Coordinates of C-alpha atoms in Angstrom, one line a residue:
Chain E
X1 CA -43.8 -78.9 13.3
X2 CA -41.8 -77.0 16.2
X3 CA -43.2 -73.8 16.6
X4 CA -39.6 -72.3 16.8
X5 CA -39.3 -73.6 13.3
X6 CA -42.7 -71.6 12.1
X7 CA -42.2 -68.1 10.5
X8 CA -42.7 -65.3 13.2
X9 CA -44.6 -63.5 11.0
X10 CA -46.8 -64.9 8.0
X11 CA -49.0 -62.3 5.3
X12 CA -51.1 -64.2 3.3
X13 CA -52.9 -62.6 0.4
X14 CA -53.3 -59.3 2.0
X15 CA -54.6 -56.4 0.1
X16 CA -55.3 -52.7 1.2
X17 CA -58.0 -50.4 -0.8
X18 CA -58.0 -46.8 0.3
X19 CA -61.5 -44.7 -0.5
X20 CA -60.1 -41.8 -2.5
X21 CA -63.1 -40.7 -3.9
X22 CA -64.7 -37.2 -3.8
X23 CA -67.1 -36.0 -0.9
X24 CA -70.9 -37.4 -1.4
X25 CA -72.0 -34.1 -2.2
X26 CA -69.5 -34.0 -5.3
X27 CA -70.0 -37.4 -6.4
X28 CA -74.0 -36.9 -6.3
X29 CA -73.8 -33.6 -8.1
X30 CA -70.6 -34.4 -10.9
X31 CA -72.3 -38.4 -10.8
X32 CA -68.9 -40.0 -10.2
X33 CA -68.7 -43.1 -8.7
X34 CA -66.5 -44.1 -5.8
X35 CA -63.2 -44.7 -6.4
X36 CA -60.8 -47.1 -4.6
X37 CA -57.4 -47.4 -4.8
X38 CA -55.7 -50.4 -3.9
X39 CA -52.4 -49.6 -2.6
X40 CA -51.4 -53.3 -1.8
X41 CA -52.9 -56.0 -4.0
X42 CA -52.7 -59.8 -2.6
X43 CA -49.2 -59.8 -1.1
X44 CA -47.9 -63.1 0.6
X45 CA -45.0 -63.0 2.5
X46 CA -43.6 -64.7 5.8
X47 CA -40.4 -63.3 7.9
X48 CA -38.6 -66.1 9.9
X49 CA -37.1 -65.5 13.4
X50 CA -33.9 -63.3 13.7
X51 CA -34.0 -62.1 9.9
X52 CA -34.0 -59.3 8.2
X53 CA -36.5 -59.3 5.2
X54 CA -36.2 -56.5 3.4
X55 CA -39.0 -54.7 1.1
X56 CA -38.1 -52.4 -1.6
X57 CA -39.9 -50.6 -4.7
X58 CA -40.6 -47.0 -5.8
X59 CA -42.5 -44.6 -4.0
X60 CA -46.4 -45.6 -3.8
X61 CA -45.6 -49.3 -4.7
X62 CA -47.3 -49.8 -1.1
X63 CA -44.2 -50.8 0.4
X64 CA -45.0 -48.8 3.9
X65 CA -48.7 -49.6 3.9
X66 CA -47.3 -53.0 4.1
X67 CA -45.5 -52.1 7.3
X68 CA -48.3 -50.5 8.8
X69 CA -50.8 -53.0 8.1
X70 CA -48.5 -55.5 10.1
X71 CA -48.3 -52.6 12.9
X72 CA -52.1 -52.4 12.9
X73 CA -52.2 -48.8 11.8
X74 CA -54.4 -49.7 9.0
X75 CA -56.8 -52.5 9.0
X76 CA -56.5 -55.3 6.1
X77 CA -59.3 -54.9 3.6
X78 CA -58.8 -58.6 2.7
X79 CA -56.5 -61.7 3.5
X80 CA -55.1 -61.8 6.9
X81 CA -51.3 -61.3 8.6
X82 CA -50.5 -64.0 11.6
X83 CA -47.9 -63.4 14.4
X84 CA -46.7 -66.3 16.0
X85 CA -49.6 -68.5 14.5
X86 CA -52.0 -66.5 15.6
X87 CA -54.4 -64.3 13.2
X88 CA -53.9 -60.4 14.5
X89 CA -57.2 -59.8 13.6
X90 CA -58.8 -62.1 16.1
X91 CA -60.3 -61.1 19.1
X92 CA -57.5 -61.5 22.1
X93 CA -54.8 -61.0 19.7
X94 CA -54.2 -56.9 20.9
X95 CA -52.0 -58.9 23.7
X96 CA -49.7 -59.8 20.5
X97 CA -49.1 -56.5 19.0
X98 CA -46.8 -55.8 22.0
X99 CA -44.4 -57.7 21.1
X100 CA -43.6 -55.7 17.6
X101 CA -42.8 -52.0 17.5
X102 CA -42.2 -49.5 14.4
X103 CA -39.2 -47.3 13.7
X104 CA -40.4 -44.4 11.4
X105 CA -39.2 -42.7 8.6
X106 CA -38.9 -38.8 9.4
X107 CA -37.0 -38.5 13.4
X108 CA -38.1 -35.1 13.4
X109 CA -41.8 -36.1 13.2
X110 CA -41.7 -39.3 15.1
X111 CA -40.8 -37.9 18.2
X112 CA -43.5 -35.5 20.2
X113 CA -41.4 -32.1 20.4
X114 CA -43.1 -31.2 23.7
X115 CA -42.0 -34.2 25.7
X116 CA -38.2 -34.6 27.5
X117 CA -36.8 -37.7 25.9
X118 CA -37.1 -39.3 29.2
X119 CA -40.4 -39.9 28.7
X120 CA -40.7 -40.6 25.1
X121 CA -38.3 -43.7 25.6
X122 CA -40.1 -44.3 28.7
X123 CA -43.9 -44.4 27.6
X124 CA -44.1 -48.0 26.5
X125 CA -42.4 -49.0 29.7
X126 CA -45.5 -47.0 31.4
X127 CA -48.3 -48.5 29.0
X128 CA -47.5 -51.8 28.8
X129 CA -46.8 -51.8 32.9
X130 CA -43.4 -53.3 32.4
X131 CA -41.5 -51.6 35.5
X132 CA -42.8 -52.1 39.1
X133 CA -41.7 -47.8 40.1
X134 CA -40.3 -45.2 38.7
X135 CA -36.9 -46.0 40.0
X136 CA -37.1 -48.9 37.8
X137 CA -38.1 -46.9 34.8
X138 CA -35.7 -44.9 34.9
X139 CA -33.0 -47.3 35.3
X140 CA -34.1 -48.6 32.7
X141 CA -34.0 -45.9 30.2
X142 CA -31.1 -44.9 31.2
X143 CA -29.7 -48.5 30.0
X144 CA -31.8 -48.0 27.1
X145 CA -30.2 -44.9 25.8
X146 CA -26.5 -46.4 26.5
X147 CA -27.6 -49.3 24.7
X148 CA -28.2 -47.3 21.4
X149 CA -25.1 -45.1 22.0
X150 CA -26.3 -42.0 23.7
X151 CA -26.0 -41.1 27.6
X152 CA -28.3 -41.3 30.2
X153 CA -28.2 -37.5 31.3
X154 CA -29.5 -37.1 27.5
X155 CA -33.1 -38.5 28.8
X156 CA -33.5 -34.5 30.4
X157 CA -33.3 -32.9 27.0
X158 CA -35.8 -32.3 24.2
X159 CA -35.8 -34.3 21.0
X160 CA -35.2 -30.4 19.4
X161 CA -32.1 -31.3 21.2
X162 CA -30.3 -33.8 19.1
X163 CA -29.5 -34.3 14.9
X164 CA -31.2 -36.6 13.3
X165 CA -29.1 -39.3 13.5
X166 CA -29.2 -39.0 17.8
X167 CA -32.9 -38.7 16.9
X168 CA -33.0 -41.6 15.3
X169 CA -31.3 -43.5 18.3
X170 CA -34.1 -42.7 20.6
X171 CA -36.8 -43.5 18.3
X172 CA -35.0 -47.4 18.4
X173 CA -34.8 -46.9 22.3
X174 CA -38.3 -46.2 22.5
X175 CA -39.2 -49.2 20.2
X176 CA -37.0 -51.5 22.2
X177 CA -38.4 -50.1 25.4
X178 CA -41.5 -52.2 25.3
X179 CA -39.1 -55.4 24.8
X180 CA -40.1 -56.2 21.3
X181 CA -39.0 -59.6 19.3
X182 CA -40.4 -57.8 15.9
X183 CA -39.6 -54.8 14.9
X184 CA -40.8 -52.7 11.6
X185 CA -38.5 -50.3 10.0
X186 CA -40.1 -48.0 7.7
X187 CA -37.3 -46.6 6.0
X188 CA -35.1 -45.7 9.0
X189 CA -32.1 -44.3 7.3
X190 CA -33.7 -42.7 4.2
X191 CA -34.0 -39.0 6.1
X192 CA -30.3 -39.1 7.4
X193 CA -27.1 -38.6 5.8
X194 CA -25.0 -41.1 3.9
X195 CA -22.2 -41.0 6.9
X196 CA -25.3 -41.5 9.7
X197 CA -26.8 -44.5 7.7
X198 CA -24.0 -46.7 8.2
X199 CA -24.1 -45.5 11.3
X200 CA -27.6 -46.7 12.6
X201 CA -27.6 -49.5 10.3
X202 CA -24.5 -51.0 12.1
X203 CA -26.3 -50.3 15.5
X204 CA -29.4 -51.9 14.2
X205 CA -27.3 -55.1 13.1
X206 CA -25.5 -55.0 16.5
X207 CA -28.9 -54.8 18.3
X208 CA -30.2 -57.6 16.2
X209 CA -27.3 -60.0 17.1
X210 CA -27.6 -58.9 20.8
X211 CA -31.2 -59.2 21.3
X212 CA -32.4 -61.9 18.9
X213 CA -34.7 -59.5 17.0
X214 CA -36.5 -60.0 13.7
X215 CA -36.8 -57.1 11.0
X216 CA -38.9 -56.5 8.5
X217 CA -37.0 -53.7 6.8
X218 CA -39.0 -51.0 4.4
X219 CA -36.5 -49.2 2.0
X220 CA -36.3 -48.0 -1.5
X221 CA -31.8 -47.8 -1.3
X222 CA -30.9 -50.9 -2.6
X223 CA -27.2 -50.2 -1.3
X224 CA -29.0 -49.9 2.2
X225 CA -30.7 -53.3 1.7
X226 CA -27.9 -54.8 0.5
X227 CA -26.1 -54.2 3.7
X228 CA -28.6 -55.3 6.1
X229 CA -31.4 -57.6 4.6
X230 CA -31.0 -61.5 4.4
X231 CA -34.1 -61.9 1.9
X232 CA -35.5 -59.1 -0.3
X233 CA -38.7 -58.6 -1.2
X234 CA -39.6 -56.7 -4.2
X235 CA -42.9 -54.2 -4.9
X236 CA -44.8 -53.6 -7.6
X237 CA -47.7 -51.1 -8.0
X238 CA -48.9 -52.9 -4.9
X239 CA -48.0 -56.3 -5.8
X240 CA -44.8 -58.5 -4.9
X241 CA -43.1 -59.2 -8.0
X242 CA -40.1 -61.3 -6.3
X243 CA -38.7 -62.7 -3.0
X244 CA -35.4 -64.2 -3.1
X245 CA -32.5 -64.5 -0.8
X246 CA -30.2 -61.2 -0.5
X247 CA -27.1 -62.9 -2.3
X248 CA -28.9 -64.3 -5.1
X249 CA -31.2 -61.3 -5.5
X250 CA -28.3 -58.6 -6.5
X251 CA -26.6 -61.9 -8.1
X252 CA -28.8 -63.2 -10.4
X253 CA -32.4 -61.1 -10.1
X254 CA -35.3 -62.7 -12.0
X255 CA -38.0 -60.1 -12.5
X256 CA -37.7 -58.0 -15.0
X257 CA -38.4 -55.2 -12.6
X258 CA -35.8 -56.3 -10.7
X259 CA -33.1 -56.6 -13.3
X260 CA -34.2 -52.6 -14.1
X261 CA -33.7 -51.5 -10.5
X262 CA -30.3 -53.2 -9.7
X263 CA -29.7 -51.8 -13.2
X264 CA -30.2 -48.1 -11.7
X265 CA -27.7 -48.8 -9.0
X266 CA -24.6 -46.2 -9.9
X267 CA -21.4 -47.9 -9.6
X268 CA -18.3 -46.4 -9.8
X269 CA -16.1 -49.3 -11.3
X270 CA -19.0 -49.9 -13.8
X271 CA -18.4 -46.1 -15.2
X272 CA -18.8 -45.7 -19.0
X273 CA -20.1 -49.5 -19.4
X274 CA -23.5 -49.1 -21.3
X275 CA -26.6 -49.3 -19.0
X276 CA -30.3 -50.1 -19.3
X277 CA -31.9 -46.9 -17.5
X278 CA -35.2 -47.3 -16.0
X279 CA -37.6 -46.6 -18.5
X280 CA -41.3 -45.4 -18.7
X281 CA -43.3 -44.3 -15.2
X282 CA -45.4 -46.3 -12.9
X283 CA -48.6 -46.5 -13.8
X284 CA -51.7 -44.6 -12.3
X285 CA -52.7 -46.8 -9.5
X286 CA -56.1 -45.5 -9.5
X287 CA -56.1 -47.3 -13.1
X288 CA -53.5 -50.4 -13.1
X289 CA -52.8 -51.8 -16.5
X290 CA -54.5 -55.3 -17.2
X291 CA -52.7 -58.5 -17.0
X292 CA -49.0 -58.1 -15.6
X293 CA -48.8 -54.5 -13.9
X294 CA -45.3 -54.6 -15.1
X295 CA -46.1 -55.2 -18.9
X296 CA -45.9 -51.5 -20.0
X297 CA -42.7 -50.7 -19.1
X298 CA -41.1 -54.4 -19.4
X299 CA -39.0 -55.2 -22.7
X300 CA -40.0 -58.9 -22.4
X301 CA -43.4 -58.2 -22.2
X302 CA -46.2 -60.5 -24.9
X303 CA -49.7 -60.6 -25.4
X304 CA -50.1 -63.1 -22.4
X305 CA -48.2 -60.5 -20.2
X306 CA -50.8 -58.0 -21.1
X307 CA -54.1 -60.0 -20.4
X308 CA -53.4 -62.3 -17.7
X309 CA -51.8 -61.8 -14.4
X310 CA -49.1 -63.4 -13.5
X311 CA -49.2 -66.1 -10.3
X312 CA -46.7 -66.3 -7.9
X313 CA -43.9 -69.3 -8.7
X314 CA -41.1 -70.7 -7.2
X315 CA -38.0 -71.0 -8.6
X316 CA -35.4 -72.2 -6.5
X317 CA -35.1 -70.5 -3.1
X318 CA -37.1 -67.3 -5.1
X319 CA -40.6 -66.3 -5.9
X320 CA -41.2 -64.8 -8.8
X321 CA -44.3 -63.4 -10.6
X322 CA -43.4 -63.7 -14.1
X323 CA -44.4 -64.9 -17.2
X324 CA -41.4 -64.5 -19.1
X325 CA -39.8 -66.4 -16.2
X326 CA -42.5 -69.2 -16.2
X327 CA -41.7 -69.5 -19.9
X328 CA -38.2 -69.6 -19.6
X329 CA -38.0 -67.0 -22.2
X330 CA -35.6 -65.3 -19.7
Chain Z
X1 CA -36.5 -30.5 39.1
X2 CA -34.2 -27.8 40.9
X3 CA -34.1 -24.6 38.6
X4 CA -30.6 -24.5 36.8
X5 CA -28.4 -21.9 37.5
X6 CA -28.5 -19.2 34.9
X7 CA -32.3 -19.6 34.3
X8 CA -33.0 -15.7 34.4
X9 CA -30.1 -15.5 31.9
X10 CA -31.9 -18.0 29.4
X11 CA -35.3 -16.5 29.9
X12 CA -34.2 -12.9 29.4
X13 CA -32.0 -14.2 25.9
X14 CA -35.1 -16.2 24.9
X15 CA -36.7 -14.8 21.8
X16 CA -39.9 -13.6 23.8
X17 CA -38.6 -11.4 26.3
X18 CA -35.9 -10.4 23.2
X19 CA -39.1 -9.0 21.0
X20 CA -41.1 -7.5 24.6
X21 CA -37.6 -5.5 25.4
X22 CA -37.9 -3.7 21.9
X23 CA -41.4 -3.0 21.9
X24 CA -42.0 0.3 23.6
X25 CA -45.9 -0.4 23.3
X26 CA -46.1 -3.6 24.7
X27 CA -43.9 -2.5 27.7
X28 CA -46.3 0.2 28.2
X29 CA -49.0 -1.9 27.6
X30 CA -48.0 -4.1 29.8
X31 CA -47.4 -2.0 33.0
X32 CA -51.1 -0.8 32.2
X33 CA -52.1 -4.3 32.4
X34 CA -50.3 -4.7 35.4
X35 CA -51.9 -2.0 37.2
X36 CA -55.5 -2.4 36.3
X37 CA -55.0 -5.8 37.5
X38 CA -53.5 -4.7 40.5
X39 CA -55.9 -2.1 41.3
X40 CA -59.2 -4.6 40.4
X41 CA -57.6 -7.5 42.5
X42 CA -56.4 -5.3 45.6
X43 CA -59.9 -3.1 45.5
X44 CA -60.8 -4.0 49.4
X45 CA -57.6 -3.3 50.1
X46 CA -56.6 -0.3 47.7
X47 CA -59.6 1.8 47.0
X48 CA -60.6 5.1 49.6
X49 CA -63.8 3.9 50.2
X50 CA -65.9 1.0 50.6
X51 CA -68.9 1.5 47.9
X52 CA -70.5 -1.3 49.3
X53 CA -70.6 -0.2 52.5
X54 CA -74.2 1.6 53.2
X55 CA -73.6 2.9 56.3
X56 CA -70.4 5.1 55.3
X57 CA -72.7 6.3 52.5
X58 CA -73.6 9.7 52.8
X59 CA -76.5 11.4 50.3
X60 CA -75.1 14.7 51.2
X61 CA -71.9 13.6 49.0
X62 CA -73.7 13.3 46.6
X63 CA -72.7 14.2 43.2
X64 CA -69.6 15.6 44.0
X65 CA -67.5 16.7 40.8
X66 CA -63.8 15.8 40.4
X67 CA -61.3 16.8 43.0
X68 CA -59.9 19.1 40.5
X69 CA -63.0 21.3 39.4
X70 CA -65.1 24.1 41.3
X71 CA -66.6 22.2 44.3
X72 CA -64.5 19.1 44.4
X73 CA -63.2 17.0 47.7
X74 CA -60.0 15.8 48.2
X75 CA -61.7 13.4 49.6
X76 CA -63.3 12.2 46.4
X77 CA -60.7 12.2 43.8
X78 CA -62.8 11.5 40.3
X79 CA -66.3 13.0 42.0
X80 CA -69.4 11.0 43.5
X81 CA -72.4 9.6 41.8
X82 CA -76.0 10.0 42.7
X83 CA -75.8 8.0 45.9
X84 CA -72.5 9.8 47.4
X85 CA -69.9 6.8 46.1
X86 CA -66.5 7.6 45.8
X87 CA -66.4 7.3 42.0
X88 CA -63.0 5.8 41.9
X89 CA -63.7 3.2 44.3
X90 CA -66.5 2.0 42.2
X91 CA -64.5 2.0 39.0
X92 CA -61.9 -0.1 41.4
X93 CA -64.4 -2.8 42.2
X94 CA -66.1 -2.5 39.0
X95 CA -62.8 -3.9 37.1
X96 CA -62.6 -6.6 39.6
X97 CA -66.0 -8.1 38.7
X98 CA -65.1 -7.0 35.0
X99 CA -61.9 -8.9 35.1
X100 CA -63.3 -11.8 36.9
X101 CA -66.1 -12.3 34.4
X102 CA -64.1 -12.0 31.7
X103 CA -61.4 -14.0 32.3
X104 CA -63.4 -16.7 34.0
X105 CA -65.6 -16.1 30.2
X106 CA -62.4 -17.2 28.5
X107 CA -61.8 -19.7 30.8
X108 CA -65.2 -21.6 29.9
X109 CA -64.9 -20.8 26.4
X110 CA -61.3 -21.7 25.7
X111 CA -62.0 -25.2 27.9
X112 CA -65.4 -25.9 25.7
X113 CA -63.6 -25.0 22.4
X114 CA -60.2 -26.6 22.9
X115 CA -62.0 -29.8 23.7
X116 CA -64.3 -30.2 21.0
X117 CA -62.1 -29.0 18.8
X118 CA -60.0 -32.0 19.8
X119 CA -62.4 -34.4 19.3
X120 CA -63.1 -32.6 15.9
X121 CA -59.9 -33.0 14.4
X122 CA -59.1 -36.2 16.0
X123 CA -62.0 -38.1 15.7
X124 CA -63.3 -36.9 12.5
X125 CA -66.2 -38.1 10.2
X126 CA -69.4 -37.5 11.4
X127 CA -68.9 -36.1 14.9
X128 CA -66.8 -33.5 12.9
X129 CA -69.4 -33.1 10.8
X130 CA -71.7 -32.3 13.0
X131 CA -69.5 -30.1 15.5
X132 CA -68.4 -27.8 12.7
X133 CA -71.9 -27.4 11.1
X134 CA -72.7 -26.3 15.1
X135 CA -69.8 -24.0 14.5
X136 CA -70.7 -22.8 11.3
X137 CA -74.6 -21.8 12.4
X138 CA -73.2 -20.1 15.4
X139 CA -70.9 -18.0 13.7
X140 CA -73.4 -16.7 11.3
X141 CA -75.1 -15.1 14.7
X142 CA -72.9 -11.9 16.2
X143 CA -71.7 -13.0 20.1
X144 CA -73.6 -10.4 21.5
X145 CA -76.7 -12.0 19.9
X146 CA -76.0 -15.5 21.1
X147 CA -74.9 -13.7 24.8
X148 CA -78.0 -12.3 24.7
X149 CA -80.4 -15.0 24.0
X150 CA -78.4 -17.0 26.3
X151 CA -79.2 -14.7 29.2
X152 CA -82.6 -14.1 27.8
X153 CA -83.6 -17.9 28.5
X154 CA -81.7 -18.2 31.8
X155 CA -83.9 -15.4 33.2
X156 CA -87.0 -17.0 32.1
X157 CA -86.1 -20.4 33.1
X158 CA -84.8 -19.6 36.5
X159 CA -86.7 -18.0 39.1
X160 CA -87.3 -14.3 39.9
X161 CA -85.4 -14.1 43.4
X162 CA -82.3 -15.9 42.2
X163 CA -81.5 -13.5 39.3
X164 CA -79.1 -11.2 41.4
X165 CA -77.4 -14.2 43.0
X166 CA -76.3 -16.2 40.0
X167 CA -76.1 -13.0 37.5
X168 CA -72.6 -13.4 37.5
X169 CA -72.4 -17.0 36.9
X170 CA -74.9 -17.0 33.9
X171 CA -73.1 -14.2 32.1
X172 CA -70.0 -16.0 32.4
X173 CA -72.1 -18.8 30.9
X174 CA -73.2 -16.9 28.0
X175 CA -70.3 -14.7 27.0
X176 CA -68.3 -18.3 27.4
X177 CA -70.7 -20.1 24.7
X178 CA -71.0 -17.2 22.4
X179 CA -66.8 -17.6 22.0
X180 CA -65.9 -21.5 21.9
X181 CA -65.9 -21.4 17.9
X182 CA -62.8 -19.8 17.3
X183 CA -61.0 -22.0 19.7
X184 CA -62.5 -24.7 18.2
X185 CA -61.7 -24.2 14.4
X186 CA -58.0 -23.3 15.3
X187 CA -57.6 -26.1 17.4
X188 CA -59.3 -28.5 14.9
X189 CA -56.7 -27.0 12.4
X190 CA -54.1 -27.9 14.5
X191 CA -55.1 -31.3 15.6
X192 CA -55.9 -32.4 11.6
X193 CA -52.2 -31.5 10.8
X194 CA -50.5 -33.2 14.2
X195 CA -52.6 -36.6 14.2
X196 CA -50.9 -37.8 11.0
X197 CA -47.2 -36.9 12.3
X198 CA -45.3 -39.9 13.0
X199 CA -45.0 -39.4 17.4
X200 CA -48.8 -39.7 17.0
X201 CA -49.0 -42.9 15.1
X202 CA -45.8 -44.6 17.5
X203 CA -48.4 -44.0 20.1
X204 CA -50.8 -45.9 18.5
X205 CA -48.2 -48.6 17.8
X206 CA -47.3 -49.0 21.7
X207 CA -51.2 -49.6 22.0
X208 CA -52.4 -45.9 24.1
X209 CA -56.1 -44.8 23.9
X210 CA -57.7 -42.5 21.7
X211 CA -58.2 -40.9 24.6
X212 CA -54.3 -40.9 26.0
X213 CA -53.2 -39.6 22.4
X214 CA -55.3 -36.5 22.5
X215 CA -54.5 -35.7 26.0
X216 CA -50.9 -36.6 26.3
X217 CA -49.5 -36.0 22.7
X218 CA -51.5 -33.8 20.4
X219 CA -52.7 -31.5 23.0
X220 CA -49.5 -29.9 24.1
X221 CA -48.9 -29.5 20.8
X222 CA -51.6 -27.5 19.7
X223 CA -52.0 -25.3 22.6
X224 CA -49.5 -22.5 21.1
X225 CA -52.5 -20.5 19.1
X226 CA -54.9 -21.4 22.1
X227 CA -52.6 -19.1 24.4
X228 CA -52.6 -15.7 21.8
X229 CA -56.3 -16.0 21.1
X230 CA -57.2 -16.3 24.6
X231 CA -55.5 -13.4 25.4
X232 CA -57.0 -11.4 23.0
X233 CA -60.3 -12.8 23.9
X234 CA -59.8 -11.5 27.5
X235 CA -60.4 -7.9 25.5
X236 CA -63.7 -8.7 23.8
X237 CA -65.2 -10.8 26.8
X238 CA -65.0 -7.8 29.0
X239 CA -66.4 -5.5 26.5
X240 CA -69.5 -8.5 25.4
X241 CA -69.9 -8.1 29.7
X242 CA -69.6 -4.4 29.6
X243 CA -72.2 -4.5 26.7
X244 CA -74.7 -6.7 28.4
X245 CA -74.5 -4.7 31.6
X246 CA -74.7 -1.7 29.6
X247 CA -78.2 -2.8 28.0
X248 CA -79.2 -3.7 31.8
X249 CA -79.3 -7.4 30.9
X250 CA -75.8 -8.0 32.6
X251 CA -74.8 -7.3 36.4
X252 CA -77.2 -5.3 38.7
X253 CA -76.5 -2.3 40.3
X254 CA -75.8 -3.6 43.3
X255 CA -72.9 -5.6 41.7
X256 CA -71.7 -3.2 39.6
X257 CA -69.4 -4.0 36.8
X258 CA -67.7 -1.2 34.7
X259 CA -70.5 -1.6 32.0
X260 CA -73.2 -1.1 34.6
X261 CA -71.6 2.1 35.8
X262 CA -71.3 3.5 32.5
X263 CA -75.4 2.7 32.1
X264 CA -76.0 4.1 35.5
X265 CA -73.8 6.8 34.8
X266 CA -75.2 7.9 31.4
X267 CA -78.5 9.1 33.2
X268 CA -76.2 12.0 34.1
X269 CA -74.3 12.7 31.3
X270 CA -76.9 15.6 30.3
X271 CA -77.7 17.2 33.6
X272 CA -73.8 18.3 33.9
X273 CA -72.8 14.9 35.8
X274 CA -70.5 13.7 33.0
X275 CA -67.7 12.2 35.8
X276 CA -69.7 9.5 36.9
X277 CA -70.0 7.8 33.5
X278 CA -67.0 8.9 31.8
X279 CA -64.3 7.8 34.2
X280 CA -65.6 4.1 34.1
X281 CA -65.5 4.7 30.4
X282 CA -61.9 5.8 30.2
X283 CA -61.0 2.7 32.5
X284 CA -62.9 0.1 29.9
X285 CA -60.6 1.8 27.4
X286 CA -57.4 1.8 29.3
X287 CA -57.9 -1.8 30.6
X288 CA -59.3 -4.1 26.8
X289 CA -56.7 -1.4 24.9
X290 CA -53.5 -2.5 27.3
X291 CA -54.6 -6.1 27.2
X292 CA -55.1 -6.2 23.6
X293 CA -52.0 -4.7 22.5
X294 CA -50.6 -7.3 24.8
X295 CA -52.1 -10.0 22.7
X296 CA -51.4 -8.6 19.2
X297 CA -47.8 -8.3 20.3
X298 CA -48.1 -12.2 21.7
X299 CA -49.6 -13.3 18.5
X300 CA -46.8 -11.8 16.5
X301 CA -44.0 -12.4 18.6
X302 CA -44.9 -16.6 18.1
X303 CA -45.5 -16.1 14.7
X304 CA -42.3 -17.6 13.0
X305 CA -43.7 -16.0 9.8
X306 CA -43.6 -12.3 11.0
X307 CA -39.9 -12.8 12.7

């Protein structure tokens, strides 16, 4: 198969455990065991070149952990991640990481407050040695700042002189300065005002078109996701429950959890119409329910759902992990 | 970069400058500190006599009282000591040594403490546990005891004839080693906060090494409190040096610091020559008090919770 038709990024059965046990001495005295929290549980997905894949879910569902696993801020406990067909954990694969960058959630924490903007944006250029001279670095920084809608003179300022939206533009400029092909965006707009969110999203779509970028877009905001995503993955308690094209998912969601999420979107035209409220709480991830993780909140759950963990099944263009869908009860 | 026009205006309007202008105690303390530093640094040129020039000393001048009391001479404003040395000049030269040792000890402490704190906080794990347990153990001893111990060990380990010539480096080392814990703990605390912030993660994604991240990203963001601790520590270090010298394990009478002067003068206190010990003592009090007041002001001015 042609290399260009392969997905740019493949995540294969990846899990990540965090050790949340008490300190060693407490465990010894209290006689408790080590405690592991499985933040990501057997997630598989593929991101194609030039597309935007969005991951959505409630807080604590593991979507940010997936982002951090991909860029290498965490190591996977199980499974592997392939970039351009090469295992990222393989020796010598560090060079591949240069081709991906990350945009963070909080524009107030993601820029070093003691650095000038020009140094922040230039850091990847200097570290990856992408420019021959300081003069070239300065020219590239000015170009990047203009590209994200700032002016070259802004480089002399410090981050605290900018608003949240402008800071996020600086973050994007920094991410772009290493010439990446793949950007992991961890809730890049959730700390911003609604009006600024739209500007940043438009900037990101323009950049994607102009530079041929591939995005993995993490968000809990379905309105934002419907605006930017080509395909959408829905996560629940560390598991991927549904992955489908954005149009299909928003029109005809398969998994009961996805339906519940979509029902929760406020819609001015639907005022007065009866809606299914989001019922129940997310279970404690330290002690996930047996079988399907969603069964305590699911209106369609039966004995099999409580017992047996659903496998991912292909349903047209979509994949979904649900017994009810598989049994055509839904 | 060229200095932007109006930088003086901006400095004047800065929060720190504002708080400085509105604290008369701080202004007085700053002036006194400046005076002490000036007198100490320029002692060889400002002092009326050279107390180390044996040729100019005359035992006939010994035990002259201060100029304003009966039998005082205008040549010796604060009187002379048992060898006919001018007390004012010895104080100025002594303050020079005290300040030098104090500042160098603080610099050494800060360098050691900041490095260990940064490593401890950023690397974590066993290294963190080890460094912090050593710090805990050291904290259970008074700083002066540590300094005495290090000084004593150095005296036994080094040949006798080198004692006087290396007295100053040994003193700086022993005072410095007794004070690093405070820096390390403060820096470790701030580092633990900073290392989880997203700008550090961004640098990791770019692929920078641990060392580069610690040095270029974390360090500039944890240095604020170090400045405050350092300023207050200068006073403590000068006092520690004076105590060691007073106890006779610090600087020899050939290189007298304020502490040595107080010790030497102390022998004559009961025979009536009070000025030999009282004036160096007063100089020590003024120096340490003004530096401490400056440090306290800096701590409060930089603490957003107290604004």
